[in-house]
Coordinates of C-alpha atoms in Angstrom, one line a residue:
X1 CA 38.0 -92.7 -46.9
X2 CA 37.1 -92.0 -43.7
X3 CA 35.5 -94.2 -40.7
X4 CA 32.3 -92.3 -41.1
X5 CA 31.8 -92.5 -44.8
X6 CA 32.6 -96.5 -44.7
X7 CA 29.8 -96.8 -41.7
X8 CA 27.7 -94.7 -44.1
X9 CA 28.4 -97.0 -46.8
X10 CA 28.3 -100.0 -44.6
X11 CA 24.7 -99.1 -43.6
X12 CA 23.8 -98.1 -46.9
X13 CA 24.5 -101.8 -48.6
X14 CA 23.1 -103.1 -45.5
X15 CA 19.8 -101.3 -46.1
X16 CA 19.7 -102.2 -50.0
X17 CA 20.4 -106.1 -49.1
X18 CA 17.0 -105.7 -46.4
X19 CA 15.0 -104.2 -49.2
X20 CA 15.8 -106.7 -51.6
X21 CA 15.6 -109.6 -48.6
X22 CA 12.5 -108.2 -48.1
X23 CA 11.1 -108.0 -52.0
X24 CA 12.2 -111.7 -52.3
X25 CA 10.3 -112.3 -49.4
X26 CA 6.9 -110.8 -50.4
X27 CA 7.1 -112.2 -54.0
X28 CA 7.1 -115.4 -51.9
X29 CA 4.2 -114.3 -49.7
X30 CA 2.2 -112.7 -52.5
X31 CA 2.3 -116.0 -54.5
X32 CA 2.3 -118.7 -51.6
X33 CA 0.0 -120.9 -53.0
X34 CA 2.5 -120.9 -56.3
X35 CA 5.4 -121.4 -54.2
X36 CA 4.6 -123.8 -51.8
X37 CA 2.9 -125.5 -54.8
X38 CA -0.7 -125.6 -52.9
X39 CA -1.7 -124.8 -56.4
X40 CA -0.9 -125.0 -59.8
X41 CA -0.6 -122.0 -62.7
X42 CA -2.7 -123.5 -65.5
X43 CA -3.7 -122.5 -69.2
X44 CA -0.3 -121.6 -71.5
X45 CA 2.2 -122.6 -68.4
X46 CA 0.7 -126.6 -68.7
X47 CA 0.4 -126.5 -72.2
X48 CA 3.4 -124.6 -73.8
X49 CA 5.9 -123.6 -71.9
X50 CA 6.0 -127.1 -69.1
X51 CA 6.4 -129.4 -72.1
X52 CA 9.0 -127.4 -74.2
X53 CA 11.1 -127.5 -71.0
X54 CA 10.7 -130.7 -69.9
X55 CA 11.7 -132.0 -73.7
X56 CA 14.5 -129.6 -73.5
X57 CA 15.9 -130.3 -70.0
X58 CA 15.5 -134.7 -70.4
X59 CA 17.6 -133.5 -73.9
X60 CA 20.3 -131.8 -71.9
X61 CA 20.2 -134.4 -69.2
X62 CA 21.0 -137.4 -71.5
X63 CA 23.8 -135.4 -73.2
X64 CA 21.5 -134.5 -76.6
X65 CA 21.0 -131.0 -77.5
X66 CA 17.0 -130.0 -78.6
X67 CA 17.5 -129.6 -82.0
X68 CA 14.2 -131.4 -82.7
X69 CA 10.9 -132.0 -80.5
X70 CA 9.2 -135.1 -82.4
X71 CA 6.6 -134.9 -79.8
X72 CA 4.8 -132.0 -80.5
X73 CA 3.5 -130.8 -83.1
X74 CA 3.6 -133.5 -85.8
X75 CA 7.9 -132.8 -85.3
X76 CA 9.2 -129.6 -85.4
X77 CA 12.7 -127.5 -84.7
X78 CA 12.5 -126.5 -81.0
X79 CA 16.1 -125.2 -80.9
X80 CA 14.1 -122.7 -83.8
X81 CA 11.6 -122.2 -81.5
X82 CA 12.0 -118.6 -80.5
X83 CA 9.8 -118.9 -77.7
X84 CA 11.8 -122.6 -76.6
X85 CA 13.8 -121.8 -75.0
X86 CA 17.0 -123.9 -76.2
X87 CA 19.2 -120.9 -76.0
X88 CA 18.2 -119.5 -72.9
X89 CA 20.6 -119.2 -70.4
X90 CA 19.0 -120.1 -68.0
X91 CA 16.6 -122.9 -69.2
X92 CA 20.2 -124.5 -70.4
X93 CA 22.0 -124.5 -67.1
X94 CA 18.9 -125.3 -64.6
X95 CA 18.3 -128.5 -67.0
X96 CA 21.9 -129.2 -66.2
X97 CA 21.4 -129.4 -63.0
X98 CA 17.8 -130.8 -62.9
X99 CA 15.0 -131.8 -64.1
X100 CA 12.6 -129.0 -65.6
X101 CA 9.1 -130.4 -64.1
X102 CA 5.8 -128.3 -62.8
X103 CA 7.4 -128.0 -59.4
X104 CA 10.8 -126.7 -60.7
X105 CA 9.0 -124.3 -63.1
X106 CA 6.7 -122.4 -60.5
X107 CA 10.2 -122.1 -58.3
X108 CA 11.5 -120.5 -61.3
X109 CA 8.2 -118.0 -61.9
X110 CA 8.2 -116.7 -58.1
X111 CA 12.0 -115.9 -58.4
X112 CA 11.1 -113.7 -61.6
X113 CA 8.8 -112.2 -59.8
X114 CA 11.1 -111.4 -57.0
X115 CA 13.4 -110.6 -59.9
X116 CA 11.2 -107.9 -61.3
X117 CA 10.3 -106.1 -57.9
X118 CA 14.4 -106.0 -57.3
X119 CA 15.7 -104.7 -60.9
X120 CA 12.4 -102.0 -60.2
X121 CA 13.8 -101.2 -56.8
X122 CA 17.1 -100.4 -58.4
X123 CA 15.9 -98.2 -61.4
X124 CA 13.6 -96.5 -59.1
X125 CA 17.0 -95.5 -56.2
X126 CA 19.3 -94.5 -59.6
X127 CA 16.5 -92.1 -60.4
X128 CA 15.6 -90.9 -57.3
X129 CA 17.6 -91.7 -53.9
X130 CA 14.4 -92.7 -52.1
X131 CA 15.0 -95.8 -50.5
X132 CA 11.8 -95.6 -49.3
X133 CA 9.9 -94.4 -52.1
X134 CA 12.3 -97.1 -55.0
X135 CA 11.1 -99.8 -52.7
X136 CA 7.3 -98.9 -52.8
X137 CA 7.7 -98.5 -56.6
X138 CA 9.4 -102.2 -56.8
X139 CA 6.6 -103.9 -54.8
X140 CA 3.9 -102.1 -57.0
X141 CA 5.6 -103.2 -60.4
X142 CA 6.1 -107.3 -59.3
X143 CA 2.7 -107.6 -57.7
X144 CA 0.8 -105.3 -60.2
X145 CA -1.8 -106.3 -62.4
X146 CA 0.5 -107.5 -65.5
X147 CA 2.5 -110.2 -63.6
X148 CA -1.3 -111.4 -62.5
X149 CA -3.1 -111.4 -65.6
X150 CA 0.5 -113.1 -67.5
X151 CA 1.1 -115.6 -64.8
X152 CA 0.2 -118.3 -67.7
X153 CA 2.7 -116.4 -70.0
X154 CA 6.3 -117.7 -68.6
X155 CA 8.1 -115.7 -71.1
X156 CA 6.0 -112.3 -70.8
X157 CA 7.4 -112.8 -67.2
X158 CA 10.9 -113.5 -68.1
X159 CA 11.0 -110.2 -70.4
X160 CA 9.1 -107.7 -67.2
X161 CA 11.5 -109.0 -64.9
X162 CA 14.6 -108.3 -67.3
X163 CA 13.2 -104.7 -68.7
X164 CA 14.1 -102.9 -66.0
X165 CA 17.9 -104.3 -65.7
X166 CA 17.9 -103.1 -69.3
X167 CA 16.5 -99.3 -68.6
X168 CA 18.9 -98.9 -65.9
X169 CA 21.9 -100.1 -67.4
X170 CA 21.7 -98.3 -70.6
X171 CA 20.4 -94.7 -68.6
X172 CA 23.6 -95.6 -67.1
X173 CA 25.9 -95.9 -70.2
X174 CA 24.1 -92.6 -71.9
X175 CA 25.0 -90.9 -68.3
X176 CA 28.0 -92.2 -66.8
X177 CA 30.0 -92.8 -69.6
X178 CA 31.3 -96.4 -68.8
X179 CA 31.2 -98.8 -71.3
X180 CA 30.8 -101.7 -68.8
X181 CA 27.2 -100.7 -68.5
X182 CA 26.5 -101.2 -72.5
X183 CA 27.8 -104.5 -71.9
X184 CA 25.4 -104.9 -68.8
X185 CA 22.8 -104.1 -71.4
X186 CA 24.0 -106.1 -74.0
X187 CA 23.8 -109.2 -71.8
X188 CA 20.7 -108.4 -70.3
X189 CA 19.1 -107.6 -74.0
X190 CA 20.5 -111.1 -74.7
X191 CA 18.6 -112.6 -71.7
X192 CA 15.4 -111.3 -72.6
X193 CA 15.9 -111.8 -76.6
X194 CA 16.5 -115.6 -75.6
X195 CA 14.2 -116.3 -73.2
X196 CA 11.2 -113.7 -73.2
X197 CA 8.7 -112.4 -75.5
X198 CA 10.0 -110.5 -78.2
X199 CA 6.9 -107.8 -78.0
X200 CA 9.0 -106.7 -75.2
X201 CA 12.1 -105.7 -77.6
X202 CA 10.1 -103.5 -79.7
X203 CA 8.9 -101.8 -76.9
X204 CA 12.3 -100.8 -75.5
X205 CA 13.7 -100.2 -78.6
X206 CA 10.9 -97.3 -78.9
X207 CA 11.6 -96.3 -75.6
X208 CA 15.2 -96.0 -76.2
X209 CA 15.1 -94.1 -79.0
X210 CA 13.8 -90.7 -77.7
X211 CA 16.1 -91.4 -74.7
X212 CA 18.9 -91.7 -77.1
X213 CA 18.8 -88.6 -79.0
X214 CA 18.0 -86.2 -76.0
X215 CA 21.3 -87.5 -74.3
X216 CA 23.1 -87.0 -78.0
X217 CA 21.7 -83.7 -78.6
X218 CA 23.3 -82.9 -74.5
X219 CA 26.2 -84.3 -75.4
X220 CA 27.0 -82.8 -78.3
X221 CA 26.0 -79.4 -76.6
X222 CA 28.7 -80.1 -74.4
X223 CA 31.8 -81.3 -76.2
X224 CA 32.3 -83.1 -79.6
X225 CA 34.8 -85.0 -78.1
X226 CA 31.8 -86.7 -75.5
X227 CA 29.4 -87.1 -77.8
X228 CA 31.7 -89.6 -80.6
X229 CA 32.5 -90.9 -77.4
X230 CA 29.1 -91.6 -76.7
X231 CA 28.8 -92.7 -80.5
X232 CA 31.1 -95.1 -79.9
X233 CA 29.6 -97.0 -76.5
X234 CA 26.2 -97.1 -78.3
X235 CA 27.9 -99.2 -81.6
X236 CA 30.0 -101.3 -79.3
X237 CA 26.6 -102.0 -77.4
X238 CA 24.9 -102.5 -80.1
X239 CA 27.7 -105.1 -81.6
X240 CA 27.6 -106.9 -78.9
X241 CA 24.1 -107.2 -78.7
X242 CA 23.7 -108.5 -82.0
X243 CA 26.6 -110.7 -81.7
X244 CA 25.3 -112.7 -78.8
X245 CA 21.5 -113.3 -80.3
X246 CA 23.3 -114.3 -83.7
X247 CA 22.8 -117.4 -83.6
X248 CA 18.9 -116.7 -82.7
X249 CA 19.0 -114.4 -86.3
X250 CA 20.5 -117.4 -88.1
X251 CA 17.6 -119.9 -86.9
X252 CA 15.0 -117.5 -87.3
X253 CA 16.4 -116.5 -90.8
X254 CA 16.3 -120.5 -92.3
X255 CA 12.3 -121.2 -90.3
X256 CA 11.2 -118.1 -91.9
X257 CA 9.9 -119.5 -95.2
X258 CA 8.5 -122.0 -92.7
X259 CA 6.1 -119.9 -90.3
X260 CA 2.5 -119.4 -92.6
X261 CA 2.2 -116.2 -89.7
X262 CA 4.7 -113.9 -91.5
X263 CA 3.2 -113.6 -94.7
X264 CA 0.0 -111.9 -93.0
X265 CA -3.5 -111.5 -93.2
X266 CA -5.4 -110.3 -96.7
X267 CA -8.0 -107.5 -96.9
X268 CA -10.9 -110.0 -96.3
X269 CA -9.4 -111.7 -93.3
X270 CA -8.5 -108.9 -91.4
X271 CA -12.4 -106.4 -92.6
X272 CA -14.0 -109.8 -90.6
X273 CA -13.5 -108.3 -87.1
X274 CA -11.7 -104.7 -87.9
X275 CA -10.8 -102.4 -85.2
X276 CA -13.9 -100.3 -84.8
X277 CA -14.1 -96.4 -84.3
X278 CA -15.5 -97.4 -80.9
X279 CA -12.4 -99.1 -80.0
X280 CA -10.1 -96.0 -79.9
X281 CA -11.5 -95.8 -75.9
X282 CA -9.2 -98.4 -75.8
X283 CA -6.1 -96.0 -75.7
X284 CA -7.5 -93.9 -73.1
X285 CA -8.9 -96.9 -71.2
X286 CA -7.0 -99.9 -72.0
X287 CA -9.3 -101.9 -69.8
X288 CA -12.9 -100.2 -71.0
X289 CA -12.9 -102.8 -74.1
X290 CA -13.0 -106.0 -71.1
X291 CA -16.9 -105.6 -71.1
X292 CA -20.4 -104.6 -73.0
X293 CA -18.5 -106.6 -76.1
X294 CA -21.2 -105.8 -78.1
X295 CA -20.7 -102.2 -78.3
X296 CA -17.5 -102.4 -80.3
X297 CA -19.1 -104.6 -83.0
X298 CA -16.1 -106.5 -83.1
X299 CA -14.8 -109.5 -81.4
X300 CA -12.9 -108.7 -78.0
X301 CA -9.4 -109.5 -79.0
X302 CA -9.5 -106.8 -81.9
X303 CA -11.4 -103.9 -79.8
X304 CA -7.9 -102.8 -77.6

């Protein structure tokens, strides 16, 4: 390689590390009174997510692993909890290392926030080699309305910060060929399987499957030999996937018969507040349903 082309490259990393220095740096701005803990996110953060935390880290710090929370509802199977998180990765290693307390927690939600404007920045320059433009697009995405309005919702912002890690990756594997970036995706699936909100998996797997067959259909166009290639990646990502949230299948399978939520809602439940004909305004405008209630004849959290 020449001197030039290792400058070039030089000042190209040097360029992505300011970008993402800079992100970082923003998320911090953005949500100073978070993270100089001026104030305090409230609602689900004090009351679900603090508590299931602080159990599980004062578990992990006495050498006892959460198997059992007899401190919240009348007793129940935390390490079941799909929502814990007792098999998060992260949840288990920072209660190694400390406690998991109000303080520790908002630390944690700015640097998923700074998380989600990076992984953007990156899916944004693999698409398009804007530096410029990827790092407007990964400001907008980790200081846009969602990340606002889920502040209370730790895990909704565990699984937006991760999604993009996830797109990216796995354009890359139905791209580039390499298998090491099905096993990027397979971890990263497993991060946001373990520690997010599982709405977010659904979502991605819809996603993915359009993506999927238009890069089958090319590769098949172009050689046989490329697309059972491709075949293969996607299985082997797909294994791995589902071997590294097994033991999440295995819990969820023995609380099953447990959770009254599963077996759903009969006719006369659900006909109390249906979703109206008035509501469909909802798909257009998503955010048209937040006032004039009344109109919908139903109650606001079944008219979007």
């Amino acid at each position: 390689m020449s001197q030039n082309k290792v400058l070039k490259k030089n000042n190209s990393n040097t360029k992505h590390i300011i970008s993402i220095l800079s992100l970082s740096l923003i998320a911090i701005l953005a949500y100073w009174q978070v993270a100089f803990n001026n104030n305090i996110l409230t609602h689900d953060f004090l009351n679900c997510w603090l508590p299931w935390r602080y159990y599980l880290s004062q578990c992990i710090q006495n050498g006892i692993f959460p198997y059992w929370n007899p401190y919240l509802q009348l007793g129940y199977p935390i390490h079941a909890d799909l929502q814990g998180p007792a098999w998060y990765i992260e949840s288990l290693f920072f209660s190694m290392l400390t406690e998991q307390n109000p303080v520790s927690l908002q630390y944690l939600f700015v640097s998923y926030i700074a998380l989600a404007g990076i992984g953007m920045y990156s899916l944004s320059f693999y698409l398009q080699k804007s530096k410029k433009v990827a790092w407007c697009i990964g400001l907008s995405y980790m200081l846009s309305g969602f990340f606002v309005a889920h502040s209370q919702h730790f895990y909704a912002i565990i699984s937006a910060a991760w999604l993009p890690f996830i797109i990216l990756n796995y354009l890359r594997l139905l791209q580039l060929g390499k298998l090491k970036y099905g096993i990027y995706t397979a971890v990263f699936l497993f991060f946001t399987i373990t520690g997010g909100n599982h709405t977010f998996l659904f979502f991605t797997i819809y996603l993915f499957i359009p993506i999927t067959i238009y890069f089958l259909f090319q590769s098949y166009k172009t050689s046989i030999a490329s697309f059972w290639l491709m075949i293969k990646h996607l299985f082997i990502t797909l294994f791995l996937t589902i071997a590294q949230v097994m033991v999440v299948i295995v819990v969820f399978i023995q609380v099953q018969p447990f959770i009254s939520r599963l077996n759903g809602l009969d006719y006369e439940s659900c006909a109390v507040f249906p979703f109206t004909w008035e509501s469909f305004i909802s798909f257009f405008q998503p955010f048209a349903t937040t006032v004039e209630w009344d109109y919908y004849q139903t109650d606001p959290s079944m008219s979007n």
